[in-house]
Amino acid sequence: MGVVNVTPDSFSDGGRWFDPGAAVRHGLDLVAQGADVVDVGGESTRPGAARVPVDEELRRVLPVVRELVAAGAVVSIDTTRAVVARAAVEAGALILNDVSGGLAEQEMAGVAAEWGGVYVAMHWRGHGDVMDSLAHYDDVVTQVRDELRARLDALVDAGVRLEQVVLDPGLGFAKPGADNWPLLARLDVLQELGRPLLVGASRKRFLGHLLAGPDGEPAPPVGRDRATAAVSALAAAAGVWCVRVHDVAGSADAVRVAAAWSCAREPQGIEDGEHRG
């Protein structure tokens, strides 16, 4: 899943794709580099980000969704708002990527249930302006698992079919530092919930801190892509459904390596140059 931020204030690219034409070109470039899905978002969810008016979010994303769909791309809409989700799927989006897991707006579950397509529900505790204040865990892995289970139950009760739902541990969301590593190391615990997993580690703060220089300054977002590719390979080897990344080419190669590695462990092995995803 390649990321297209149609925002002026994204932490990862500083607004490079805010112009709709630039966003469409970038999305198609990501497809050419190996993205199976293009994830279009019109509201920054970085820590400290302010909310965007709903009309502005619609203005940003809908032209991009329509043009990418018309060009043959599989599009995901990254939003917490039911009205944006509904408009995007009417424009041809095939995946709803809700970083709030339905907590931001109760109406989102109704949209997902009525529509019937893939719905990504992320672990979330609050919007960007408050998320870091909510990062308190005794055992981050079991608490995230249990909170995701509660969301899954609530979504099903609201009419969303179980088979629609993909779960996301929400790396970096109310998890500003070392709490992210146990979640990655114990993806098997989250897989106990019986749903596919999406992992979005790309360019996150915890990678920047891992790669800090001698002066302690975190690596900048674009300097975290090789570490992101390493996470992509490990996540793929662990059996996740999808990785969400900004630099598609590096992670696509990493996932191919992980697939070949995993297949080679099977009794029949693989022919040189072949892989299975």
Short mmCIF file of C-alpha atoms in Angstrom, two decimals, residues 6 13 15 45 47 67-68 88 94 128 134 209 223 276-277:
data_model
loop_
_atom_site.label_atom_id
_atom_site.label_comp_id
_atom_site.label_asym_id
_atom_site.label_seq_id
_atom_site.Cartn_x
_atom_site.Cartn_y
_atom_site.Cartn_z
CA VAL A 6 -2.98 15.26 -0.22
CA ASP A 13 6.79 14.78 2.67
CA GLY A 15 3.13 18.80 1.27
CA THR A 45 -2.85 12.40 11.48
CA PRO A 47 1.01 14.05 16.45
CA GLU A 67 -8.57 10.17 -11.36
CA LEU A 68 -6.63 7.28 -9.84
CA ALA A 88 -14.81 8.09 -1.68
CA LEU A 94 -12.21 -0.17 -2.77
CA GLY A 128 -3.36 13.89 16.72
CA LEU A 134 -2.88 8.84 25.94
CA HIS A 209 14.96 7.65 17.12
CA GLY A 223 16.18 8.92 6.04
CA ARG A 276 4.62 -16.14 -3.94
CA GLY A 277 3.03 -13.30 -1.97
#
